[in-house]
Tab-separated table of C-alpha atoms (C1' of nucleotides) in Angstrom:
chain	number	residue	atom	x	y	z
A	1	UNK	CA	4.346	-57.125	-14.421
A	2	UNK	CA	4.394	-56.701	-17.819
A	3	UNK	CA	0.667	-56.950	-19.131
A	4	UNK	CA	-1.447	-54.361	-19.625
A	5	UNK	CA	-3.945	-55.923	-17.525
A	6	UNK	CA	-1.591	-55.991	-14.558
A	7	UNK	CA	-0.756	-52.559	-14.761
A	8	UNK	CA	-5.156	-51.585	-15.095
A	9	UNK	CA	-5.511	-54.520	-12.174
A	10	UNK	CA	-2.857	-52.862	-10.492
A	11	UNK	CA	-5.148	-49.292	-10.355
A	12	UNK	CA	-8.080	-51.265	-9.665
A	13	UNK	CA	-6.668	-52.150	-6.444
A	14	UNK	CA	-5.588	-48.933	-5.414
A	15	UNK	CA	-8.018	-47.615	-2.650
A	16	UNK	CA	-9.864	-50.967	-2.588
A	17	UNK	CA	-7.109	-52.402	-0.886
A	18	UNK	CA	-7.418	-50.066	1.754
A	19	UNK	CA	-11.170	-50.983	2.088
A	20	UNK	CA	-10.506	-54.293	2.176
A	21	UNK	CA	-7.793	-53.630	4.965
A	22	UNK	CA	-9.990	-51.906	6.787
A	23	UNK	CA	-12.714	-53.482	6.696
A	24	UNK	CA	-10.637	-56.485	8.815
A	25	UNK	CA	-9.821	-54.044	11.358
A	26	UNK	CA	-12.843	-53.703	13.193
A	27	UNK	CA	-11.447	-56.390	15.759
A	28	UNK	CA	-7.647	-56.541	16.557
A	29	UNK	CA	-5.548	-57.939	13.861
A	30	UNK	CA	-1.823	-59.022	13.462
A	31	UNK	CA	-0.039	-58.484	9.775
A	32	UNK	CA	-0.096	-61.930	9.292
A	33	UNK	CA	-3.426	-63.350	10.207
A	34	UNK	CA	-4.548	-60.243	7.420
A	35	UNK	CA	-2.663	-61.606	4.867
A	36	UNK	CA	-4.510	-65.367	5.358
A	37	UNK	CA	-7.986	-63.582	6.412
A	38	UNK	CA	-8.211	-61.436	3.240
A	39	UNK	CA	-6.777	-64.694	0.603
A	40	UNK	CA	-9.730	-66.861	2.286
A	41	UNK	CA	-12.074	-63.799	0.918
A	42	UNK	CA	-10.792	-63.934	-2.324
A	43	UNK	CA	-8.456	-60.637	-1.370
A	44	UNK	CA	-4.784	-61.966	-2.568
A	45	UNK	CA	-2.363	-59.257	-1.026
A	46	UNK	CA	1.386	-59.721	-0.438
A	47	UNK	CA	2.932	-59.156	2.884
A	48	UNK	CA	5.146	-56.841	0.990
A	49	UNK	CA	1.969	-54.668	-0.339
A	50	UNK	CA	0.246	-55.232	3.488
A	51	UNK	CA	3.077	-54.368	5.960
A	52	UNK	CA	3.998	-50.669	3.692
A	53	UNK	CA	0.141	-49.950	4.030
A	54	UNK	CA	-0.711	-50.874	7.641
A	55	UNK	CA	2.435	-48.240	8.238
A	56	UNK	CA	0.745	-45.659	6.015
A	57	UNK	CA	-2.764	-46.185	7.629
A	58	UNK	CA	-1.057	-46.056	11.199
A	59	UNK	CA	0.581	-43.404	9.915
A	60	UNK	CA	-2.713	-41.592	9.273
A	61	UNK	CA	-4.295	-42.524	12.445
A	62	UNK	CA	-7.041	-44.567	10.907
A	63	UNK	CA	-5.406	-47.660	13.029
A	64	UNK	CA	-3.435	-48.381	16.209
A	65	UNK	CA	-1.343	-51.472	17.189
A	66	UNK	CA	0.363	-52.921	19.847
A	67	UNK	CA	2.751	-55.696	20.589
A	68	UNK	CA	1.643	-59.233	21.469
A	69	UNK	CA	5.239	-60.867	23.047
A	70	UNK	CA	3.384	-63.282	24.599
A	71	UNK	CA	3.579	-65.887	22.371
A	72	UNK	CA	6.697	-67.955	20.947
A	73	UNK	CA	6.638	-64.940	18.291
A	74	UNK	CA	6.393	-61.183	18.913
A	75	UNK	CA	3.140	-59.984	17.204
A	76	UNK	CA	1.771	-56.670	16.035
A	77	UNK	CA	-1.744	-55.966	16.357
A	78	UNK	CA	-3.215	-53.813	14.336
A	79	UNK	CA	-7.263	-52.134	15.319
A	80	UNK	CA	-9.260	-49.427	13.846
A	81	UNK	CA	-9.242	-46.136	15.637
A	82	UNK	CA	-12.241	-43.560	16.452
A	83	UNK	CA	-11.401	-41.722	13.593
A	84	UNK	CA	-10.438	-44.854	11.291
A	85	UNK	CA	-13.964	-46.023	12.085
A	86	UNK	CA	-15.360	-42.937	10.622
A	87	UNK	CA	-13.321	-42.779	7.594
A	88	UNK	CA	-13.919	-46.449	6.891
A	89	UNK	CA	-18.018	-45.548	6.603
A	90	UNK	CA	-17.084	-42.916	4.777
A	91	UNK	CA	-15.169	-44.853	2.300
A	92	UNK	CA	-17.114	-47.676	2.276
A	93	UNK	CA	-20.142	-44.944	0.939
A	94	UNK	CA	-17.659	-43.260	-1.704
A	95	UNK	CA	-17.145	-46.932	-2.960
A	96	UNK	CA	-20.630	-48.231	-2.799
A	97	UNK	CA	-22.017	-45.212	-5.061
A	98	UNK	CA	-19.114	-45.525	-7.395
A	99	UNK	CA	-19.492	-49.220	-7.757
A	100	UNK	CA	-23.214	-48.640	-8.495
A	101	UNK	CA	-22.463	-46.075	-10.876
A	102	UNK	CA	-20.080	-48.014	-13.181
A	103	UNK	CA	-22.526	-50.844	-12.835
A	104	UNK	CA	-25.116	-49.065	-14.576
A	105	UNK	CA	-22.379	-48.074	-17.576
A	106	UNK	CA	-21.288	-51.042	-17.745
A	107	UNK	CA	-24.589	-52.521	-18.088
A	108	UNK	CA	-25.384	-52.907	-21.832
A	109	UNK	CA	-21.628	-54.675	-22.080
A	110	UNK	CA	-22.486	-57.281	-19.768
A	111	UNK	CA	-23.090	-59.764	-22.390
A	112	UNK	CA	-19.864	-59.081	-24.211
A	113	UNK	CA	-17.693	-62.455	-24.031
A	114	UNK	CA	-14.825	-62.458	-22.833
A	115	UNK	CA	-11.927	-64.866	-22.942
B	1	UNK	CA	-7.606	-31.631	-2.316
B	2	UNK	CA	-6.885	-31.543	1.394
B	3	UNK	CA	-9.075	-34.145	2.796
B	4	UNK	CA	-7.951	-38.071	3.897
B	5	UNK	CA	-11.056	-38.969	2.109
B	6	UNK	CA	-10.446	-37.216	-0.988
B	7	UNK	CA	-6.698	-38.814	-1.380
B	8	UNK	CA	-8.882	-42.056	-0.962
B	9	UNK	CA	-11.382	-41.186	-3.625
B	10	UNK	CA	-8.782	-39.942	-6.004
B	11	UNK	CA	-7.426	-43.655	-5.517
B	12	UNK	CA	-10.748	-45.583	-6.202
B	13	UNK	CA	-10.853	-43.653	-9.293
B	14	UNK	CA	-7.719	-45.079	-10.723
B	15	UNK	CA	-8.721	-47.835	-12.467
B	16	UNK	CA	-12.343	-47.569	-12.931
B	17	UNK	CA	-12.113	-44.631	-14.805
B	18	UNK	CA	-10.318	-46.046	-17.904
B	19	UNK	CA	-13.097	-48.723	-17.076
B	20	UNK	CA	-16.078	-45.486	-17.332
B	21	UNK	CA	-14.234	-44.233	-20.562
B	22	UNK	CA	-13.902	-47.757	-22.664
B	23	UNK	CA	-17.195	-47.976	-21.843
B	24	UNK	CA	-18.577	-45.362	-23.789
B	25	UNK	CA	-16.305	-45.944	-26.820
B	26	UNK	CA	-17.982	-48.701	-28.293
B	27	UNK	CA	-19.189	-45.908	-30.834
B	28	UNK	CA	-17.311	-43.091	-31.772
B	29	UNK	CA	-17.117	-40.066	-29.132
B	30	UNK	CA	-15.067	-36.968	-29.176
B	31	UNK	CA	-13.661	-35.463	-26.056
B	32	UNK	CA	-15.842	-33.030	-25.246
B	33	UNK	CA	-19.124	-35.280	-24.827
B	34	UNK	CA	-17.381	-37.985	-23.334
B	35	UNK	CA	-17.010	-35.575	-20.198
B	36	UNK	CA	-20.882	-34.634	-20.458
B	37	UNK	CA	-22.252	-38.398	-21.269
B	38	UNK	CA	-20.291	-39.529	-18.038
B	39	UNK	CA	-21.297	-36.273	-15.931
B	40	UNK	CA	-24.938	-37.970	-17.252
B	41	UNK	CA	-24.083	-40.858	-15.655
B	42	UNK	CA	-22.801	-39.841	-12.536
B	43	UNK	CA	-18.708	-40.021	-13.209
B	44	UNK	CA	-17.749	-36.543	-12.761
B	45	UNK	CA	-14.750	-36.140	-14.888
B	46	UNK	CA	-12.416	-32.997	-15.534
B	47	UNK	CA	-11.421	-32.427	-19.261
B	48	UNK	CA	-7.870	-32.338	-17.421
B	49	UNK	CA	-8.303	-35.715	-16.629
B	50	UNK	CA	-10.325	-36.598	-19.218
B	51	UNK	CA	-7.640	-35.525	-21.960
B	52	UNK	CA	-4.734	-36.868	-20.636
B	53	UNK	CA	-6.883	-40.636	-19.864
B	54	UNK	CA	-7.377	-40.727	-23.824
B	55	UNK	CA	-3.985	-39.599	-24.771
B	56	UNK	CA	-2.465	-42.861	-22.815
B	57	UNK	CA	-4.832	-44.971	-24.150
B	58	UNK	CA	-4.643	-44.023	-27.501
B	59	UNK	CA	-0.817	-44.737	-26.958
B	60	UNK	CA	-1.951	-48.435	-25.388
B	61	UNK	CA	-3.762	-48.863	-28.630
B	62	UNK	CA	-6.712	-49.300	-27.004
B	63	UNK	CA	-8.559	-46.612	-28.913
B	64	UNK	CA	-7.896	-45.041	-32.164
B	65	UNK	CA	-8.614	-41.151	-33.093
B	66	UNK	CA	-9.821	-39.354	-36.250
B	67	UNK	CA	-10.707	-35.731	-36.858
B	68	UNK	CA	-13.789	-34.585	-37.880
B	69	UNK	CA	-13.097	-31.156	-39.394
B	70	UNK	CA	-16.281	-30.629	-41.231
B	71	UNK	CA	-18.809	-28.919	-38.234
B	72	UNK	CA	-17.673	-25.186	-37.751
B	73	UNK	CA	-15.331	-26.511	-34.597
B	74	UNK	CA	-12.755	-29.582	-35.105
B	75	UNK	CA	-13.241	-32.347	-33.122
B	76	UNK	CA	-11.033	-35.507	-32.238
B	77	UNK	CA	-13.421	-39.135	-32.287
B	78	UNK	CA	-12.133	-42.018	-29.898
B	79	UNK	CA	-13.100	-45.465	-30.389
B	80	UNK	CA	-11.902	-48.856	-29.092
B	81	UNK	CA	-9.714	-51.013	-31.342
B	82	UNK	CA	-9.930	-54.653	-31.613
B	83	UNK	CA	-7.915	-54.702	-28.974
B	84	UNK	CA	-8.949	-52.478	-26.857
B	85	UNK	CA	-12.808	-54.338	-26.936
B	86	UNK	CA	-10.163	-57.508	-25.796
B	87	UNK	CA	-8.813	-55.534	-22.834
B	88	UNK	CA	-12.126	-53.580	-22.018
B	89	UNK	CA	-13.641	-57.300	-21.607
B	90	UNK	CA	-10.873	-58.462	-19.561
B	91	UNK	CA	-10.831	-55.160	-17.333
B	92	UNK	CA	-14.566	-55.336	-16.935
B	93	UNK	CA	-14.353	-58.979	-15.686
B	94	UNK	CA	-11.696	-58.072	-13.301
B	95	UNK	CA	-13.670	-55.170	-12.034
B	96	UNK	CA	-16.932	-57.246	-11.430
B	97	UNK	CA	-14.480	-59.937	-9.540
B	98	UNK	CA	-12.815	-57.876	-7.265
B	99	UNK	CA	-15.973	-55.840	-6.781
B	100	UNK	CA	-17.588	-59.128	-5.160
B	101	UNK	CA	-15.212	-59.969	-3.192
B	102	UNK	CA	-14.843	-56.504	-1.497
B	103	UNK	CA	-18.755	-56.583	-1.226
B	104	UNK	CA	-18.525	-59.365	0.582
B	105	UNK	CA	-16.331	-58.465	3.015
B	106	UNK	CA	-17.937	-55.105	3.600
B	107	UNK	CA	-21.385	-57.289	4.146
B	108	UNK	CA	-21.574	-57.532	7.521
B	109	UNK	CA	-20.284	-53.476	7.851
B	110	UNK	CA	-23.384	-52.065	5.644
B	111	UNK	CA	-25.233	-51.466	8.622
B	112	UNK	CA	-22.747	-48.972	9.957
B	113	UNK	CA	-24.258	-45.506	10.068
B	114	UNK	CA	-22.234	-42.999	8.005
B	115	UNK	CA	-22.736	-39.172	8.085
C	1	DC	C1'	20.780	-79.296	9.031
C	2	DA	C1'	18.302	-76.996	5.038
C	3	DT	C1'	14.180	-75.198	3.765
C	4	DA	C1'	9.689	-73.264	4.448
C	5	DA	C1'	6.693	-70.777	7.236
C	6	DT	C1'	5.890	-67.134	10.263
C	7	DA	C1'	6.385	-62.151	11.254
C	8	DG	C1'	8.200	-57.985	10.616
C	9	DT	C1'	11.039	-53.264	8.790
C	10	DG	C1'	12.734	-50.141	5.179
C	11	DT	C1'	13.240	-48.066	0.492
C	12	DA	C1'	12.767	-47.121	-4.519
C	13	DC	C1'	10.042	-47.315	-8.701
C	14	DG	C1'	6.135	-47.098	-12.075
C	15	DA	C1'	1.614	-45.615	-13.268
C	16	DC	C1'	-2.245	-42.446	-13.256
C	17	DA	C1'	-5.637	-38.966	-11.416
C	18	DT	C1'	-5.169	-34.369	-10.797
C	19	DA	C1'	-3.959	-29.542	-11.189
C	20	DC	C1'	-2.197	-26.133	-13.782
C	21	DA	C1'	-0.833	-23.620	-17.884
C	22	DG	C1'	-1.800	-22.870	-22.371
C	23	DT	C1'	-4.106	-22.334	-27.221
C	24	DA	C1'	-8.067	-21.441	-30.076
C	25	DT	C1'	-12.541	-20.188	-31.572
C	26	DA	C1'	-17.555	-20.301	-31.746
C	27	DA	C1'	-21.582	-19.064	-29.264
C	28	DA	C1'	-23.922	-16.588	-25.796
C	29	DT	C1'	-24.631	-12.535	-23.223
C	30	DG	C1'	-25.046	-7.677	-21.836
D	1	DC	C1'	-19.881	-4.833	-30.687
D	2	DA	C1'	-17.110	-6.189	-26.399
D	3	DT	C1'	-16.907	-9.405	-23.082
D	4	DT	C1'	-17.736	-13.732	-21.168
D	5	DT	C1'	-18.805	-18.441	-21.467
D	6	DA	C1'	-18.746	-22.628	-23.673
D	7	DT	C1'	-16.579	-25.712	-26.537
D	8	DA	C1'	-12.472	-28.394	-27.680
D	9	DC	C1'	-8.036	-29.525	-27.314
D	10	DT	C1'	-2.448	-30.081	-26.015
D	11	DG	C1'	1.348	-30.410	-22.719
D	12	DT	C1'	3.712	-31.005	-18.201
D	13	DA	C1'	4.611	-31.667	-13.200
D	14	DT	C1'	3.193	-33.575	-8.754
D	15	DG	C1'	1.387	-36.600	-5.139
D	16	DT	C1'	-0.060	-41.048	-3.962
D	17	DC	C1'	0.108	-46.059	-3.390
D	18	DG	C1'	0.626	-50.895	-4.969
D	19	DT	C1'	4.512	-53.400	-5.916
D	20	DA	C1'	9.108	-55.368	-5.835
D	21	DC	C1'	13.137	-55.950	-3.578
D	22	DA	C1'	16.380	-56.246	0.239
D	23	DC	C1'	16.786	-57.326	4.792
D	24	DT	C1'	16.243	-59.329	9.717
D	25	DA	C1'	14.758	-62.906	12.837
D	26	DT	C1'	13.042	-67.167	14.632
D	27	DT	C1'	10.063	-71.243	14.746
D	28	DA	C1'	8.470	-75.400	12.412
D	29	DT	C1'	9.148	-79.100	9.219
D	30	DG	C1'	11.160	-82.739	6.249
DNA sequence: CATAATAGTGTACGACATACAGTATAAATG
DNA sequence: CATTTATACTGTATGTCGTACACTATTATG
Protein backbone atom coordinates (compact mmCIF):
# COMPACT_ATOMS: atom_id res chain seq x y z
CA UNK A 1 0.00 0.00 0.00
CA UNK A 2 1.68 2.80 -1.03
CA UNK A 3 -0.97 5.69 -1.57
CA UNK A 4 -1.87 8.02 0.70
CA UNK A 5 -5.35 7.15 0.31
CA UNK A 6 -4.70 3.56 1.34
CA UNK A 7 -2.99 4.41 4.31
CA UNK A 8 -6.34 7.27 5.33
CA UNK A 9 -8.73 4.19 3.90
CA UNK A 10 -6.79 2.03 5.94
CA UNK A 11 -7.86 4.27 9.38
CA UNK A 12 -11.19 4.60 8.06
CA UNK A 13 -11.67 1.04 8.51
CA UNK A 14 -10.37 0.72 11.79
CA UNK A 15 -13.34 0.22 14.28
CA UNK A 16 -15.83 0.04 11.38
CA UNK A 17 -14.62 -3.21 10.61
CA UNK A 18 -15.46 -4.37 13.85
CA UNK A 19 -19.05 -2.98 13.39
CA UNK A 20 -19.40 -4.48 10.38
CA UNK A 21 -18.17 -7.87 11.97
CA UNK A 22 -20.41 -7.61 14.43
CA UNK A 23 -23.10 -6.64 13.13
CA UNK A 24 -23.08 -10.37 11.16
CA UNK A 25 -22.89 -12.01 14.38
CA UNK A 26 -26.20 -11.78 15.64
CA UNK A 27 -26.88 -15.41 14.18
CA UNK A 28 -24.03 -18.06 14.14
CA UNK A 29 -21.40 -17.47 11.63
CA UNK A 30 -18.33 -19.45 10.25
CA UNK A 31 -15.00 -17.28 9.09
CA UNK A 32 -15.74 -18.00 5.77
CA UNK A 33 -19.37 -17.46 5.07
CA UNK A 34 -18.25 -13.66 6.80
CA UNK A 35 -15.85 -13.07 4.38
CA UNK A 36 -18.64 -13.73 1.29
CA UNK A 37 -21.61 -12.17 3.56
CA UNK A 38 -19.81 -8.85 4.20
CA UNK A 39 -18.25 -8.57 0.06
CA UNK A 40 -22.10 -9.08 -1.03
CA UNK A 41 -22.68 -5.78 1.33
CA UNK A 42 -20.16 -3.93 -0.22
CA UNK A 43 -17.73 -4.82 3.02
CA UNK A 44 -14.41 -6.21 1.09
CA UNK A 45 -12.32 -7.80 4.05
CA UNK A 46 -9.51 -10.36 3.64
CA UNK A 47 -9.54 -13.60 5.44
CA UNK A 48 -6.19 -12.50 6.62
CA UNK A 49 -7.72 -9.09 8.23
CA UNK A 50 -11.07 -11.40 9.41
CA UNK A 51 -9.54 -14.54 11.05
CA UNK A 52 -6.76 -12.02 13.41
CA UNK A 53 -10.01 -10.05 14.44
CA UNK A 54 -12.61 -12.76 15.15
CA UNK A 55 -9.50 -14.00 17.60
CA UNK A 56 -9.25 -10.53 19.12
CA UNK A 57 -13.11 -10.15 19.53
CA UNK A 58 -13.23 -13.82 21.03
CA UNK A 59 -10.56 -12.79 22.80
CA UNK A 60 -12.60 -9.98 24.38
CA UNK A 61 -15.62 -11.97 24.95
CA UNK A 62 -17.81 -10.00 22.62
CA UNK A 63 -18.19 -13.53 20.60
CA UNK A 64 -18.13 -17.30 21.15
CA UNK A 65 -17.60 -20.17 18.62
CA UNK A 66 -17.73 -23.63 18.31
CA UNK A 67 -16.76 -26.36 15.95
CA UNK A 68 -19.04 -27.64 13.17
CA UNK A 69 -17.11 -31.28 12.13
CA UNK A 70 -20.03 -32.34 10.69
CA UNK A 71 -19.55 -31.53 7.39
CA UNK A 72 -16.79 -32.70 4.73
CA UNK A 73 -14.85 -29.58 6.37
CA UNK A 74 -14.35 -28.72 10.05
CA UNK A 75 -16.04 -25.29 10.63
CA UNK A 76 -15.80 -22.57 13.23
CA UNK A 77 -18.76 -20.78 14.22
CA UNK A 78 -18.53 -17.71 15.42
CA UNK A 79 -21.99 -15.84 17.60
CA UNK A 80 -22.31 -12.76 19.57
CA UNK A 81 -22.23 -13.10 23.30
CA UNK A 82 -24.48 -11.35 26.16
CA UNK A 83 -21.99 -8.93 26.59
CA UNK A 84 -20.96 -8.63 22.73
CA UNK A 85 -24.63 -7.81 22.21
CA UNK A 86 -24.35 -4.92 24.49
CA UNK A 87 -21.20 -3.54 23.25
CA UNK A 88 -22.36 -3.87 19.67
CA UNK A 89 -25.49 -1.22 20.61
CA UNK A 90 -23.18 0.60 22.19
CA UNK A 91 -20.94 0.93 19.28
CA UNK A 92 -23.33 1.03 16.83
CA UNK A 93 -24.59 4.55 18.94
CA UNK A 94 -20.84 5.90 19.22
CA UNK A 95 -20.80 5.43 15.33
CA UNK A 96 -24.19 6.68 14.43
CA UNK A 97 -23.55 10.18 16.32
CA UNK A 98 -20.11 10.41 14.88
CA UNK A 99 -21.24 9.69 11.40
CA UNK A 100 -23.93 12.39 11.85
CA UNK A 101 -21.54 14.72 13.14
CA UNK A 102 -18.98 14.67 10.28
CA UNK A 103 -21.97 14.74 8.00
CA UNK A 104 -22.93 18.04 9.05
CA UNK A 105 -18.98 19.31 8.54
CA UNK A 106 -18.76 17.91 5.71
CA UNK A 107 -21.81 19.41 4.42
CA UNK A 108 -20.90 22.65 2.57
CA UNK A 109 -18.05 20.32 0.63
CA UNK A 110 -20.51 18.09 -0.72
CA UNK A 111 -20.50 19.66 -4.03
CA UNK A 112 -16.75 19.65 -4.36
CA UNK A 113 -15.87 17.28 -7.48
CA UNK A 114 -13.97 14.85 -7.16
CA UNK A 115 -12.08 12.64 -9.57
CA UNK B 1 -8.92 4.97 28.90
CA UNK B 2 -9.95 1.70 30.48
CA UNK B 3 -13.14 0.87 28.83
CA UNK B 4 -13.71 -1.86 25.66
CA UNK B 5 -15.79 0.87 24.29
CA UNK B 6 -13.41 3.57 24.56
CA UNK B 7 -10.46 1.41 22.71
CA UNK B 8 -13.37 1.16 20.08
CA UNK B 9 -14.07 4.84 19.91
CA UNK B 10 -10.45 5.78 19.90
CA UNK B 11 -10.50 3.48 16.65
CA UNK B 12 -13.53 5.11 14.81
CA UNK B 13 -11.72 8.24 15.29
CA UNK B 14 -8.78 7.28 13.21
CA UNK B 15 -9.57 8.27 10.04
CA UNK B 16 -12.38 10.60 10.31
CA UNK B 17 -10.56 12.93 12.18
CA UNK B 18 -8.01 13.98 9.50
CA UNK B 19 -11.46 13.89 7.59
CA UNK B 20 -13.03 16.70 10.60
CA UNK B 21 -9.67 18.70 10.28
CA UNK B 22 -9.37 19.04 6.19
CA UNK B 23 -12.61 20.03 6.53
CA UNK B 24 -12.22 23.14 8.18
CA UNK B 25 -9.07 24.16 6.26
CA UNK B 26 -10.56 25.29 3.24
CA UNK B 27 -9.71 28.84 4.79
CA UNK B 28 -6.94 29.53 6.85
CA UNK B 29 -7.17 28.33 10.68
CA UNK B 30 -4.58 28.32 13.34
CA UNK B 31 -4.39 25.61 15.92
CA UNK B 32 -5.98 26.90 18.60
CA UNK B 33 -9.56 27.54 16.93
CA UNK B 34 -9.46 24.57 14.99
CA UNK B 35 -9.92 22.69 18.46
CA UNK B 36 -12.86 25.21 19.44
CA UNK B 37 -14.65 25.33 15.77
CA UNK B 38 -14.73 21.39 15.97
CA UNK B 39 -15.68 21.31 19.86
CA UNK B 40 -18.64 23.69 18.00
CA UNK B 41 -19.39 21.04 15.99
CA UNK B 42 -19.44 18.24 18.13
CA UNK B 43 -15.69 16.59 17.44
CA UNK B 44 -14.16 16.88 20.72
CA UNK B 45 -10.53 17.14 20.02
CA UNK B 46 -7.42 17.46 22.46
CA UNK B 47 -4.74 20.08 21.36
CA UNK B 48 -2.52 16.81 21.99
CA UNK B 49 -4.14 15.31 19.28
CA UNK B 50 -4.93 18.11 17.53
CA UNK B 51 -1.12 19.23 17.20
CA UNK B 52 0.41 16.24 16.35
CA UNK B 53 -2.77 15.52 13.39
CA UNK B 54 -1.43 18.87 11.69
CA UNK B 55 2.19 18.23 12.11
CA UNK B 56 1.74 14.83 9.87
CA UNK B 57 -0.23 16.42 7.55
CA UNK B 58 1.69 19.28 7.00
CA UNK B 59 4.52 16.63 6.34
CA UNK B 60 1.87 14.77 3.71
CA UNK B 61 1.67 18.13 2.09
CA UNK B 62 -1.69 18.23 2.55
CA UNK B 63 -1.70 21.58 4.30
CA UNK B 64 0.75 24.32 4.34
CA UNK B 65 1.58 26.70 7.53
CA UNK B 66 2.45 30.40 7.92
CA UNK B 67 2.92 32.53 11.01
CA UNK B 68 1.06 35.31 11.81
CA UNK B 69 3.24 37.27 14.25
CA UNK B 70 1.49 40.54 14.16
CA UNK B 71 -1.57 40.04 17.11
CA UNK B 72 0.17 40.29 20.63
CA UNK B 73 0.39 36.15 20.60
CA UNK B 74 2.01 34.22 17.44
CA UNK B 75 -0.03 32.00 15.79
CA UNK B 76 0.62 29.12 13.15
CA UNK B 77 -2.35 29.21 9.98
CA UNK B 78 -3.09 25.71 8.28
CA UNK B 79 -4.60 25.48 5.01
CA UNK B 80 -5.06 22.72 2.40
CA UNK B 81 -2.75 22.66 -0.63
CA UNK B 82 -3.77 21.79 -4.03
CA UNK B 83 -3.26 18.65 -3.10
CA UNK B 84 -4.51 18.24 -0.14
CA UNK B 85 -8.25 19.70 -1.62
CA UNK B 86 -7.35 16.39 -4.19
CA UNK B 87 -7.01 13.99 -1.25
CA UNK B 88 -9.69 15.70 1.07
CA UNK B 89 -12.15 14.95 -2.05
CA UNK B 90 -11.02 11.52 -2.42
CA UNK B 91 -11.11 10.81 1.50
CA UNK B 92 -14.52 12.38 1.74
CA UNK B 93 -15.87 10.09 -1.06
CA UNK B 94 -14.44 7.13 0.59
CA UNK B 95 -15.92 8.10 3.87
CA UNK B 96 -19.53 8.63 2.44
CA UNK B 97 -19.00 4.99 0.63
CA UNK B 98 -18.06 3.00 3.34
CA UNK B 99 -20.43 4.92 5.59
CA UNK B 100 -23.41 3.41 3.38
CA UNK B 101 -22.49 0.34 3.29
CA UNK B 102 -22.02 -0.05 7.11
CA UNK B 103 -25.50 1.74 7.39
CA UNK B 104 -26.86 -0.72 5.60
CA UNK B 105 -25.84 -3.49 7.30
CA UNK B 106 -26.59 -2.02 10.69
CA UNK B 107 -30.35 -1.37 9.15
CA UNK B 108 -32.10 -4.02 10.34
CA UNK B 109 -30.08 -3.62 14.08
CA UNK B 110 -31.35 0.19 14.63
CA UNK B 111 -34.11 -1.01 16.53
CA UNK B 112 -31.94 -2.54 19.19
CA UNK B 113 -32.36 -0.71 22.48
CA UNK B 114 -29.04 0.69 23.77
CA UNK B 115 -28.50 2.14 27.31
C1' DC C 1 -2.41 -34.30 -11.37
C1' DA C 2 -2.12 -29.11 -10.79
C1' DT C 3 -4.58 -25.38 -9.44
C1' DA C 4 -8.21 -22.95 -7.13
C1' DA C 5 -11.36 -22.79 -3.53
C1' DT C 6 -12.45 -23.57 1.09
C1' DA C 7 -11.16 -22.98 5.99
C1' DG C 8 -8.22 -22.06 9.39
C1' DT C 9 -3.73 -20.55 12.74
C1' DG C 10 0.16 -17.55 13.97
C1' DT C 11 3.25 -13.43 13.88
C1' DA C 12 5.36 -8.92 12.68
C1' DC C 13 4.87 -4.27 10.93
C1' DG C 14 3.12 0.50 9.96
C1' DA C 15 0.19 4.27 11.09
C1' DC C 16 -2.27 7.30 14.21
C1' DA C 17 -5.07 8.74 18.34
C1' DT C 18 -3.74 9.51 22.74
C1' DA C 19 -1.26 10.77 26.88
C1' DC C 20 2.31 13.02 28.79
C1' DA C 21 5.99 16.38 29.28
C1' DG C 22 7.39 20.67 28.15
C1' DT C 23 7.75 25.87 26.77
C1' DA C 24 5.89 30.47 26.63
C1' DT C 25 3.08 34.39 27.42
C1' DA C 26 -1.15 37.09 27.55
C1' DA C 27 -5.37 37.62 29.95
C1' DA C 28 -8.28 36.90 33.78
C1' DT C 29 -8.97 36.56 38.58
C1' DG C 30 -8.67 37.27 43.59
C1' DC D 1 0.48 42.51 42.17
C1' DA D 2 0.55 37.25 42.55
C1' DT D 3 -1.62 33.47 41.00
C1' DT D 4 -4.33 30.97 37.92
C1' DT D 5 -6.35 30.22 33.59
C1' DA D 6 -6.41 30.57 28.87
C1' DT D 7 -4.09 30.70 24.75
C1' DA D 8 -0.78 28.59 21.59
C1' DC D 9 2.54 25.63 20.44
C1' DT D 10 6.57 21.53 20.14
C1' DG D 11 8.24 16.84 20.97
C1' DT D 12 8.06 11.85 22.17
C1' DA D 13 6.40 7.22 23.59
C1' DT D 14 2.68 3.82 23.80
C1' DG D 15 -1.29 0.91 22.67
C1' DT D 16 -4.23 -0.72 19.21
C1' DC D 17 -5.66 -2.90 14.89
C1' DG D 18 -5.79 -3.50 9.81
C1' DT D 19 -2.71 -5.59 6.91
C1' DA D 20 0.65 -8.68 4.87
C1' DC D 21 2.92 -12.74 5.04
C1' DA D 22 3.89 -17.54 6.16
C1' DC D 23 1.90 -21.70 7.04
C1' DT D 24 -1.32 -25.96 7.31
C1' DA D 25 -4.93 -28.82 5.45
C1' DT D 26 -8.33 -30.75 2.43
C1' DT D 27 -12.00 -30.62 -1.03
C1' DA D 28 -13.40 -29.31 -5.68
C1' DT D 29 -12.36 -28.35 -10.41
C1' DG D 30 -10.27 -28.24 -15.07
Amino acid sequence: MGSLLDTFTTELRRGTLTLAVLSQLRTPQYGYSLVQQLENAGVIIEQSTLYPLLRRLEKQELVSSSWDTNESRPRKFYVLSDYGIEVYKQLMDEWKKMTLELKSLLQGDENIESD
